């Protein structure tokens, strides 16, 4: 009987350890331009030698924030977070590893993870999903980007959507055309309504559209390609296409 009780207690202890190793995801919302605190707490009886914050969608060798042995390490910090993040308590008293993120923008949305190092071993403390809420004023188009190229060049038309949404459709159009330049829906290229002049000359820079990357590569530019391009997308639960970027492409003839 005693052995059975010990076995049950041991299994219960294992379950508790497993649960503590996989913290529940916190939900945090913020508006562009605001400051937000991403809460994280480690046990207050451990000696922490390093703390790291990472975010889904960043390159594997990049991080949001890293502090080791009391010193900030910016060697591989993602450039978009430079001078925008700091610990709520630099001394990490009572295991407080919370991160303050200033001047939030739409690209900051995603899943954040807080980890700490104790006795040479890394442990996960907390996970936070940050959702950036865009108001009507935030949805206004950015100024039209202007790009110039020469005939025969390949050019990338940049476009980026918020990185925390699931995109099902991306569409590129150009002023003066009745048909589309490019269209992809549910991972499949849609050529039914594509203008014939763009067939086999356009492709997404990233077919998987990771981090909201919707940029279009246009190959072998010719003089007829000039005009204003518009990049639009539809997210998983959206009903309408949303405009992400506009680019004015000017094709300059060669001097000869």
PDB file of C-alpha atoms in Angstrom:
ATOM      1  CA  UNK A   1       0.000   0.000   0.000  1.00  0.00           C
ATOM      2  CA  UNK A   2       2.807   2.379   0.953  1.00  0.00           C
ATOM      3  CA  UNK A   3       4.557   1.622  -2.338  1.00  0.00           C
ATOM      4  CA  UNK A   4       1.370   2.468  -4.264  1.00  0.00           C
ATOM      5  CA  UNK A   5       1.027   5.789  -2.451  1.00  0.00           C
ATOM      6  CA  UNK A   6       4.657   6.652  -3.193  1.00  0.00           C
ATOM      7  CA  UNK A   7       4.140   5.779  -6.876  1.00  0.00           C
ATOM      8  CA  UNK A   8       1.047   7.984  -7.092  1.00  0.00           C
ATOM      9  CA  UNK A   9       2.853  10.874  -5.403  1.00  0.00           C
ATOM     10  CA  UNK A  10       5.788  10.462  -7.773  1.00  0.00           C
ATOM     11  CA  UNK A  11       3.559  10.537 -10.857  1.00  0.00           C
ATOM     12  CA  UNK A  12       1.696  13.577  -9.507  1.00  0.00           C
ATOM     13  CA  UNK A  13       5.030  15.324  -8.944  1.00  0.00           C
ATOM     14  CA  UNK A  14       6.039  14.579 -12.553  1.00  0.00           C
ATOM     15  CA  UNK A  15       2.773  16.006 -13.832  1.00  0.00           C
ATOM     16  CA  UNK A  16       3.309  19.191 -11.829  1.00  0.00           C
ATOM     17  CA  UNK A  17       6.834  19.560 -13.217  1.00  0.00           C
ATOM     18  CA  UNK A  18       5.557  19.016 -16.753  1.00  0.00           C
ATOM     19  CA  UNK A  19       2.840  21.644 -16.294  1.00  0.00           C
ATOM     20  CA  UNK A  20       5.312  24.150 -14.876  1.00  0.00           C
ATOM     21  CA  UNK A  21       7.650  23.541 -17.823  1.00  0.00           C
ATOM     22  CA  UNK A  22       4.928  24.466 -20.292  1.00  0.00           C
ATOM     23  CA  UNK A  23       3.412  27.770 -19.102  1.00  0.00           C
ATOM     24  CA  UNK A  24       0.046  28.933 -20.349  1.00  0.00           C
ATOM     25  CA  UNK A  25       0.116  31.589 -23.038  1.00  0.00           C
ATOM     26  CA  UNK A  26      -0.839  35.073 -21.859  1.00  0.00           C
ATOM     27  CA  UNK A  27      -2.900  37.322 -24.135  1.00  0.00           C
ATOM     28  CA  UNK A  28      -1.849  40.968 -24.409  1.00  0.00           C
ATOM     29  CA  UNK A  29      -3.208  43.700 -26.695  1.00  0.00           C
ATOM     30  CA  UNK A  30      -1.682  47.060 -27.578  1.00  0.00           C
ATOM     31  CA  UNK A  31      -2.197  49.967 -29.961  1.00  0.00           C
ATOM     32  CA  UNK A  32       0.464  51.391 -32.307  1.00  0.00           C
ATOM     33  CA  UNK A  33       2.640  54.017 -30.659  1.00  0.00           C
ATOM     34  CA  UNK A  34       1.925  52.815 -27.125  1.00  0.00           C
ATOM     35  CA  UNK A  35       4.206  51.193 -24.546  1.00  0.00           C
ATOM     36  CA  UNK A  36       3.390  47.671 -23.377  1.00  0.00           C
ATOM     37  CA  UNK A  37       4.756  45.426 -20.633  1.00  0.00           C
ATOM     38  CA  UNK A  38       5.226  41.734 -21.448  1.00  0.00           C
ATOM     39  CA  UNK A  39       5.039  40.038 -18.067  1.00  0.00           C
ATOM     40  CA  UNK A  40       7.410  37.251 -17.115  1.00  0.00           C
ATOM     41  CA  UNK A  41       8.371  35.819 -13.756  1.00  0.00           C
ATOM     42  CA  UNK A  42      10.854  33.136 -12.747  1.00  0.00           C
ATOM     43  CA  UNK A  43      11.009  31.486  -9.313  1.00  0.00           C
ATOM     44  CA  UNK A  44      12.270  34.071  -6.836  1.00  0.00           C
ATOM     45  CA  UNK A  45      14.693  31.676  -5.173  1.00  0.00           C
ATOM     46  CA  UNK A  46      16.958  31.025  -8.186  1.00  0.00           C
ATOM     47  CA  UNK A  47      20.119  32.784  -9.303  1.00  0.00           C
ATOM     48  CA  UNK A  48      19.555  33.993 -12.873  1.00  0.00           C
ATOM     49  CA  UNK A  49      22.663  34.474 -15.016  1.00  0.00           C
ATOM     50  CA  UNK A  50      20.927  35.356 -18.297  1.00  0.00           C
ATOM     51  CA  UNK A  51      17.499  36.269 -19.664  1.00  0.00           C
ATOM     52  CA  UNK A  52      16.367  36.109 -23.283  1.00  0.00           C
ATOM     53  CA  UNK A  53      13.192  37.192 -25.060  1.00  0.00           C
ATOM     54  CA  UNK A  54      12.410  35.735 -28.487  1.00  0.00           C
ATOM     55  CA  UNK A  55       9.474  36.098 -30.880  1.00  0.00           C
ATOM     56  CA  UNK A  56       7.895  33.821 -33.440  1.00  0.00           C
ATOM     57  CA  UNK A  57       8.675  34.726 -37.027  1.00  0.00           C
ATOM     58  CA  UNK A  58      12.141  36.146 -36.401  1.00  0.00           C
ATOM     59  CA  UNK A  59      15.210  34.526 -37.935  1.00  0.00           C
ATOM     60  CA  UNK A  60      16.434  31.689 -35.723  1.00  0.00           C
ATOM     61  CA  UNK A  61      19.650  33.523 -34.844  1.00  0.00           C
ATOM     62  CA  UNK A  62      17.811  36.719 -33.889  1.00  0.00           C
ATOM     63  CA  UNK A  63      16.258  37.670 -30.576  1.00  0.00           C
ATOM     64  CA  UNK A  64      14.199  40.500 -29.125  1.00  0.00           C
ATOM     65  CA  UNK A  65      16.320  40.988 -26.013  1.00  0.00           C
ATOM     66  CA  UNK A  66      19.283  39.266 -24.357  1.00  0.00           C
ATOM     67  CA  UNK A  67      21.082  40.058 -21.111  1.00  0.00           C
ATOM     68  CA  UNK A  68      23.978  37.909 -19.897  1.00  0.00           C
ATOM     69  CA  UNK A  69      25.914  38.284 -16.653  1.00  0.00           C
ATOM     70  CA  UNK A  70      24.368  41.698 -16.088  1.00  0.00           C
ATOM     71  CA  UNK A  71      25.300  43.008 -19.539  1.00  0.00           C
ATOM     72  CA  UNK A  72      23.051  43.744 -22.493  1.00  0.00           C
ATOM     73  CA  UNK A  73      23.988  41.695 -25.583  1.00  0.00           C
ATOM     74  CA  UNK A  74      22.922  43.336 -28.851  1.00  0.00           C
ATOM     75  CA  UNK A  75      25.129  41.299 -31.213  1.00  0.00           C
ATOM     76  CA  UNK A  76      22.218  39.384 -32.758  1.00  0.00           C
ATOM     77  CA  UNK A  77      19.322  41.508 -31.580  1.00  0.00           C
ATOM     78  CA  UNK A  78      16.710  42.017 -34.280  1.00  0.00           C
ATOM     79  CA  UNK A  79      17.268  45.583 -35.551  1.00  0.00           C
ATOM     80  CA  UNK A  80      13.585  46.450 -35.231  1.00  0.00           C
ATOM     81  CA  UNK A  81      13.855  46.203 -31.423  1.00  0.00           C
ATOM     82  CA  UNK A  82      16.983  48.307 -30.987  1.00  0.00           C
ATOM     83  CA  UNK A  83      16.464  50.995 -28.306  1.00  0.00           C
ATOM     84  CA  UNK A  84      12.813  49.955 -27.858  1.00  0.00           C
ATOM     85  CA  UNK A  85      13.075  47.223 -25.226  1.00  0.00           C
ATOM     86  CA  UNK A  86      14.384  47.007 -21.674  1.00  0.00           C
ATOM     87  CA  UNK A  87      13.708  44.981 -18.551  1.00  0.00           C
ATOM     88  CA  UNK A  88      11.187  46.344 -16.098  1.00  0.00           C
ATOM     89  CA  UNK A  89      13.728  45.622 -13.363  1.00  0.00           C
ATOM     90  CA  UNK A  90      17.367  45.470 -14.486  1.00  0.00           C
ATOM     91  CA  UNK A  91      18.283  43.626 -11.294  1.00  0.00           C
ATOM     92  CA  UNK A  92      15.574  40.998 -11.891  1.00  0.00           C
ATOM     93  CA  UNK A  93      14.629  41.039  -8.207  1.00  0.00           C
ATOM     94  CA  UNK A  94      12.168  38.349  -7.110  1.00  0.00           C
ATOM     95  CA  UNK A  95      12.455  36.722 -10.538  1.00  0.00           C
ATOM     96  CA  UNK A  96      10.873  39.651 -12.404  1.00  0.00           C
ATOM     97  CA  UNK A  97      11.929  39.264 -16.061  1.00  0.00           C
ATOM     98  CA  UNK A  98       9.152  41.418 -17.547  1.00  0.00           C
ATOM     99  CA  UNK A  99      10.027  43.292 -20.726  1.00  0.00           C
ATOM    100  CA  UNK A 100       8.925  46.809 -21.618  1.00  0.00           C
ATOM    101  CA  UNK A 101       8.375  47.405 -25.343  1.00  0.00           C
ATOM    102  CA  UNK A 102       8.103  51.035 -26.417  1.00  0.00           C
ATOM    103  CA  UNK A 103       6.484  52.610 -29.468  1.00  0.00           C
ATOM    104  CA  UNK A 104       4.594  49.492 -30.553  1.00  0.00           C
ATOM    105  CA  UNK A 105       3.997  49.027 -34.290  1.00  0.00           C
ATOM    106  CA  UNK A 106       1.942  46.587 -36.349  1.00  0.00           C
ATOM    107  CA  UNK A 107       4.961  44.351 -37.008  1.00  0.00           C
ATOM    108  CA  UNK A 108       5.446  43.696 -33.280  1.00  0.00           C
ATOM    109  CA  UNK A 109       2.489  41.322 -33.072  1.00  0.00           C
ATOM    110  CA  UNK A 110       3.235  37.645 -32.489  1.00  0.00           C
ATOM    111  CA  UNK A 111       4.132  35.061 -29.861  1.00  0.00           C
ATOM    112  CA  UNK A 112       6.853  36.028 -27.408  1.00  0.00           C
ATOM    113  CA  UNK A 113       8.765  33.677 -25.149  1.00  0.00           C
ATOM    114  CA  UNK A 114      10.760  34.554 -22.041  1.00  0.00           C
ATOM    115  CA  UNK A 115      13.624  32.264 -20.998  1.00  0.00           C
ATOM    116  CA  UNK A 116      16.242  32.401 -18.281  1.00  0.00           C
ATOM    117  CA  UNK A 117      19.497  30.625 -17.514  1.00  0.00           C
ATOM    118  CA  UNK A 118      20.141  29.047 -14.135  1.00  0.00           C
ATOM    119  CA  UNK A 119      23.295  27.036 -13.386  1.00  0.00           C
ATOM    120  CA  UNK A 120      24.073  26.713 -17.094  1.00  0.00           C
ATOM    121  CA  UNK A 121      20.612  25.408 -17.999  1.00  0.00           C
ATOM    122  CA  UNK A 122      17.997  27.379 -19.972  1.00  0.00           C
ATOM    123  CA  UNK A 123      14.404  27.257 -18.743  1.00  0.00           C
ATOM    124  CA  UNK A 124      11.215  28.672 -20.209  1.00  0.00           C
ATOM    125  CA  UNK A 125       9.318  31.011 -17.897  1.00  0.00           C
ATOM    126  CA  UNK A 126       6.398  32.548 -19.812  1.00  0.00           C
ATOM    127  CA  UNK A 127       4.755  32.876 -23.217  1.00  0.00           C
ATOM    128  CA  UNK A 128       2.812  35.911 -24.386  1.00  0.00           C
ATOM    129  CA  UNK A 129       0.771  36.478 -27.518  1.00  0.00           C
ATOM    130  CA  UNK A 130       0.842  40.170 -28.406  1.00  0.00           C
ATOM    131  CA  UNK A 131      -1.916  41.449 -30.678  1.00  0.00           C
ATOM    132  CA  UNK A 132      -1.544  44.946 -32.098  1.00  0.00           C
ATOM    133  CA  UNK A 133      -4.964  46.528 -32.589  1.00  0.00           C
ATOM    134  CA  UNK A 134      -5.136  48.859 -35.563  1.00  0.00           C
ATOM    135  CA  UNK A 135      -7.592  51.738 -35.350  1.00  0.00           C
ATOM    136  CA  UNK A 136      -9.149  53.304 -38.445  1.00  0.00           C
ATOM    137  CA  UNK A 137      -6.476  55.999 -38.475  1.00  0.00           C
ATOM    138  CA  UNK A 138      -3.733  53.377 -38.373  1.00  0.00           C
ATOM    139  CA  UNK A 139      -5.036  51.726 -41.530  1.00  0.00           C
ATOM    140  CA  UNK A 140      -4.283  54.691 -43.764  1.00  0.00           C
ATOM    141  CA  UNK A 141      -1.954  53.885 -46.627  1.00  0.00           C
ATOM    142  CA  UNK A 142       1.708  54.617 -46.335  1.00  0.00           C
ATOM    143  CA  UNK A 143       3.099  57.108 -48.886  1.00  0.00           C
ATOM    144  CA  UNK A 144       3.523  55.600 -52.329  1.00  0.00           C
ATOM    145  CA  UNK A 145       7.003  54.133 -52.726  1.00  0.00           C
ATOM    146  CA  UNK A 146       8.845  55.123 -55.902  1.00  0.00           C
ATOM    147  CA  UNK A 147      11.191  52.758 -57.728  1.00  0.00           C
ATOM    148  CA  UNK A 148      13.091  53.312 -60.973  1.00  0.00           C
ATOM    149  CA  UNK A 149      14.553  50.569 -63.154  1.00  0.00           C
ATOM    150  CA  UNK A 150      15.940  50.009 -66.644  1.00  0.00           C
ATOM    151  CA  UNK A 151      14.572  47.664 -69.322  1.00  0.00           C
ATOM    152  CA  UNK A 152      15.825  44.124 -68.823  1.00  0.00           C
ATOM    153  CA  UNK A 153      16.302  44.547 -65.068  1.00  0.00           C
ATOM    154  CA  UNK A 154      14.702  42.398 -62.389  1.00  0.00           C
ATOM    155  CA  UNK A 155      13.001  44.393 -59.637  1.00  0.00           C
ATOM    156  CA  UNK A 156      11.437  43.642 -56.263  1.00  0.00           C
ATOM    157  CA  UNK A 157       8.231  45.515 -55.449  1.00  0.00           C
ATOM    158  CA  UNK A 158       8.177  45.607 -51.623  1.00  0.00           C
ATOM    159  CA  UNK A 159       5.016  44.858 -49.678  1.00  0.00           C
ATOM    160  CA  UNK A 160       4.460  43.821 -46.084  1.00  0.00           C
ATOM    161  CA  UNK A 161       1.303  42.973 -44.158  1.00  0.00           C
ATOM    162  CA  UNK A 162       1.047  42.637 -40.354  1.00  0.00           C
ATOM    163  CA  UNK A 163       3.133  39.636 -39.297  1.00  0.00           C
ATOM    164  CA  UNK A 164       0.656  38.220 -36.775  1.00  0.00           C
ATOM    165  CA  UNK A 165      -2.180  37.361 -39.177  1.00  0.00           C
ATOM    166  CA  UNK A 166      -2.786  34.323 -41.372  1.00  0.00           C
ATOM    167  CA  UNK A 167      -2.967  35.418 -45.015  1.00  0.00           C
ATOM    168  CA  UNK A 168      -5.040  33.334 -47.422  1.00  0.00           C
ATOM    169  CA  UNK A 169      -4.952  35.551 -50.517  1.00  0.00           C
ATOM    170  CA  UNK A 170      -2.497  38.034 -52.008  1.00  0.00           C
ATOM    171  CA  UNK A 171      -3.170  40.047 -55.140  1.00  0.00           C
ATOM    172  CA  UNK A 172      -1.072  42.515 -57.127  1.00  0.00           C
ATOM    173  CA  UNK A 173      -2.650  44.926 -59.616  1.00  0.00           C
ATOM    174  CA  UNK A 174      -1.404  47.817 -61.748  1.00  0.00           C
ATOM    175  CA  UNK A 175      -3.019  51.051 -62.845  1.00  0.00           C
ATOM    176  CA  UNK A 176      -4.330  50.919 -66.399  1.00  0.00           C
ATOM    177  CA  UNK A 177      -4.814  47.141 -66.455  1.00  0.00           C
ATOM    178  CA  UNK A 178      -8.148  45.355 -66.389  1.00  0.00           C
ATOM    179  CA  UNK A 179      -6.503  42.096 -65.327  1.00  0.00           C
ATOM    180  CA  UNK A 180      -4.289  41.224 -62.387  1.00  0.00           C
ATOM    181  CA  UNK A 181      -0.511  41.228 -62.291  1.00  0.00           C
ATOM    182  CA  UNK A 182      -0.377  38.353 -59.794  1.00  0.00           C
ATOM    183  CA  UNK A 183      -2.780  36.393 -57.602  1.00  0.00           C
ATOM    184  CA  UNK A 184      -2.288  33.565 -55.113  1.00  0.00           C
ATOM    185  CA  UNK A 185      -5.072  31.980 -53.085  1.00  0.00           C
ATOM    186  CA  UNK A 186      -4.756  29.290 -50.411  1.00  0.00           C
ATOM    187  CA  UNK A 187      -1.198  28.604 -51.528  1.00  0.00           C
ATOM    188  CA  UNK A 188      -2.141  28.117 -55.192  1.00  0.00           C
ATOM    189  CA  UNK A 189      -1.194  30.431 -58.047  1.00  0.00           C
ATOM    190  CA  UNK A 190      -4.277  31.836 -59.793  1.00  0.00           C
ATOM    191  CA  UNK A 191      -3.531  32.620 -63.441  1.00  0.00           C
ATOM    192  CA  UNK A 192      -7.144  32.751 -64.686  1.00  0.00           C
ATOM    193  CA  UNK A 193      -7.382  36.542 -64.545  1.00  0.00           C
ATOM    194  CA  UNK A 194      -3.692  37.343 -64.968  1.00  0.00           C
ATOM    195  CA  UNK A 195      -2.617  39.840 -67.619  1.00  0.00           C
ATOM    196  CA  UNK A 196      -0.755  37.836 -70.305  1.00  0.00           C
ATOM    197  CA  UNK A 197       2.206  40.232 -70.273  1.00  0.00           C
ATOM    198  CA  UNK A 198       3.109  39.101 -66.732  1.00  0.00           C
ATOM    199  CA  UNK A 199       2.866  35.334 -67.255  1.00  0.00           C
ATOM    200  CA  UNK A 200       6.104  33.632 -66.099  1.00  0.00           C
ATOM    201  CA  UNK A 201       7.630  37.002 -65.135  1.00  0.00           C
ATOM    202  CA  UNK A 202       6.322  37.482 -61.592  1.00  0.00           C
ATOM    203  CA  UNK A 203       6.624  35.546 -58.350  1.00  0.00           C
ATOM    204  CA  UNK A 204       6.432  36.190 -54.624  1.00  0.00           C
ATOM    205  CA  UNK A 205       9.758  36.674 -52.885  1.00  0.00           C
ATOM    206  CA  UNK A 206       8.478  34.253 -50.233  1.00  0.00           C
ATOM    207  CA  UNK A 207       5.813  31.786 -51.358  1.00  0.00           C
ATOM    208  CA  UNK A 208       4.923  31.061 -47.734  1.00  0.00           C
ATOM    209  CA  UNK A 209       4.433  34.783 -46.972  1.00  0.00           C
ATOM    210  CA  UNK A 210       6.210  34.425 -43.618  1.00  0.00           C
ATOM    211  CA  UNK A 211       6.103  37.489 -41.371  1.00  0.00           C
ATOM    212  CA  UNK A 212       3.636  39.157 -43.754  1.00  0.00           C
ATOM    213  CA  UNK A 213       6.169  39.224 -46.604  1.00  0.00           C
ATOM    214  CA  UNK A 214       4.170  39.855 -49.810  1.00  0.00           C
ATOM    215  CA  UNK A 215       6.896  41.432 -51.964  1.00  0.00           C
ATOM    216  CA  UNK A 216       6.730  40.643 -55.682  1.00  0.00           C
ATOM    217  CA  UNK A 217       9.674  39.931 -57.975  1.00  0.00           C
ATOM    218  CA  UNK A 218       9.187  41.203 -61.533  1.00  0.00           C
ATOM    219  CA  UNK A 219      11.696  39.822 -64.032  1.00  0.00           C
ATOM    220  CA  UNK A 220      12.931  41.238 -67.327  1.00  0.00           C
ATOM    221  CA  UNK A 221      11.278  44.647 -66.990  1.00  0.00           C
ATOM    222  CA  UNK A 222      10.117  46.389 -70.156  1.00  0.00           C
ATOM    223  CA  UNK A 223       8.873  49.902 -70.908  1.00  0.00           C
ATOM    224  CA  UNK A 224       5.228  48.817 -70.635  1.00  0.00           C
ATOM    225  CA  UNK A 225       5.647  47.768 -66.998  1.00  0.00           C
ATOM    226  CA  UNK A 226       5.684  51.322 -65.665  1.00  0.00           C
ATOM    227  CA  UNK A 227       2.774  52.443 -63.501  1.00  0.00           C
ATOM    228  CA  UNK A 228       1.376  52.351 -59.976  1.00  0.00           C
ATOM    229  CA  UNK A 229       1.198  48.878 -58.437  1.00  0.00           C
ATOM    230  CA  UNK A 230      -1.025  47.934 -55.527  1.00  0.00           C
ATOM    231  CA  UNK A 231      -0.532  44.995 -53.179  1.00  0.00           C
ATOM    232  CA  UNK A 232      -3.615  43.653 -51.387  1.00  0.00           C
ATOM    233  CA  UNK A 233      -4.247  40.708 -49.101  1.00  0.00           C
ATOM    234  CA  UNK A 234      -7.047  38.866 -47.341  1.00  0.00           C
ATOM    235  CA  UNK A 235      -6.571  37.330 -43.912  1.00  0.00           C
ATOM    236  CA  UNK A 236      -8.036  34.041 -42.769  1.00  0.00           C
ATOM    237  CA  UNK A 237     -11.210  35.483 -41.254  1.00  0.00           C
ATOM    238  CA  UNK A 238     -11.449  38.566 -43.429  1.00  0.00           C
ATOM    239  CA  UNK A 239     -14.153  39.205 -45.977  1.00  0.00           C
ATOM    240  CA  UNK A 240     -12.464  41.840 -48.108  1.00  0.00           C
ATOM    241  CA  UNK A 241      -9.044  42.461 -49.589  1.00  0.00           C
ATOM    242  CA  UNK A 242      -6.993  44.995 -47.609  1.00  0.00           C
ATOM    243  CA  UNK A 243      -4.455  47.276 -49.279  1.00  0.00           C
ATOM    244  CA  UNK A 244      -0.950  46.900 -47.826  1.00  0.00           C
ATOM    245  CA  UNK A 245       1.310  48.958 -50.119  1.00  0.00           C
ATOM    246  CA  UNK A 246       1.442  51.000 -53.310  1.00  0.00           C
ATOM    247  CA  UNK A 247       4.519  51.351 -55.505  1.00  0.00           C
ATOM    248  CA  UNK A 248       5.111  53.645 -58.457  1.00  0.00           C
ATOM    249  CA  UNK A 249       7.436  51.931 -60.914  1.00  0.00           C
ATOM    250  CA  UNK A 250       9.227  54.094 -63.479  1.00  0.00           C
ATOM    251  CA  UNK A 251      11.097  52.421 -66.325  1.00  0.00           C
ATOM    252  CA  UNK A 252      13.943  54.600 -67.638  1.00  0.00           C
ATOM    253  CA  UNK A 253      15.090  53.821 -71.195  1.00  0.00           C
ATOM    254  CA  UNK A 254      18.797  53.169 -71.639  1.00  0.00           C
ATOM    255  CA  UNK A 255      20.814  56.109 -72.942  1.00  0.00           C
ATOM    256  CA  UNK A 256      21.745  54.304 -76.121  1.00  0.00           C
TER     257      UNK A 256
END
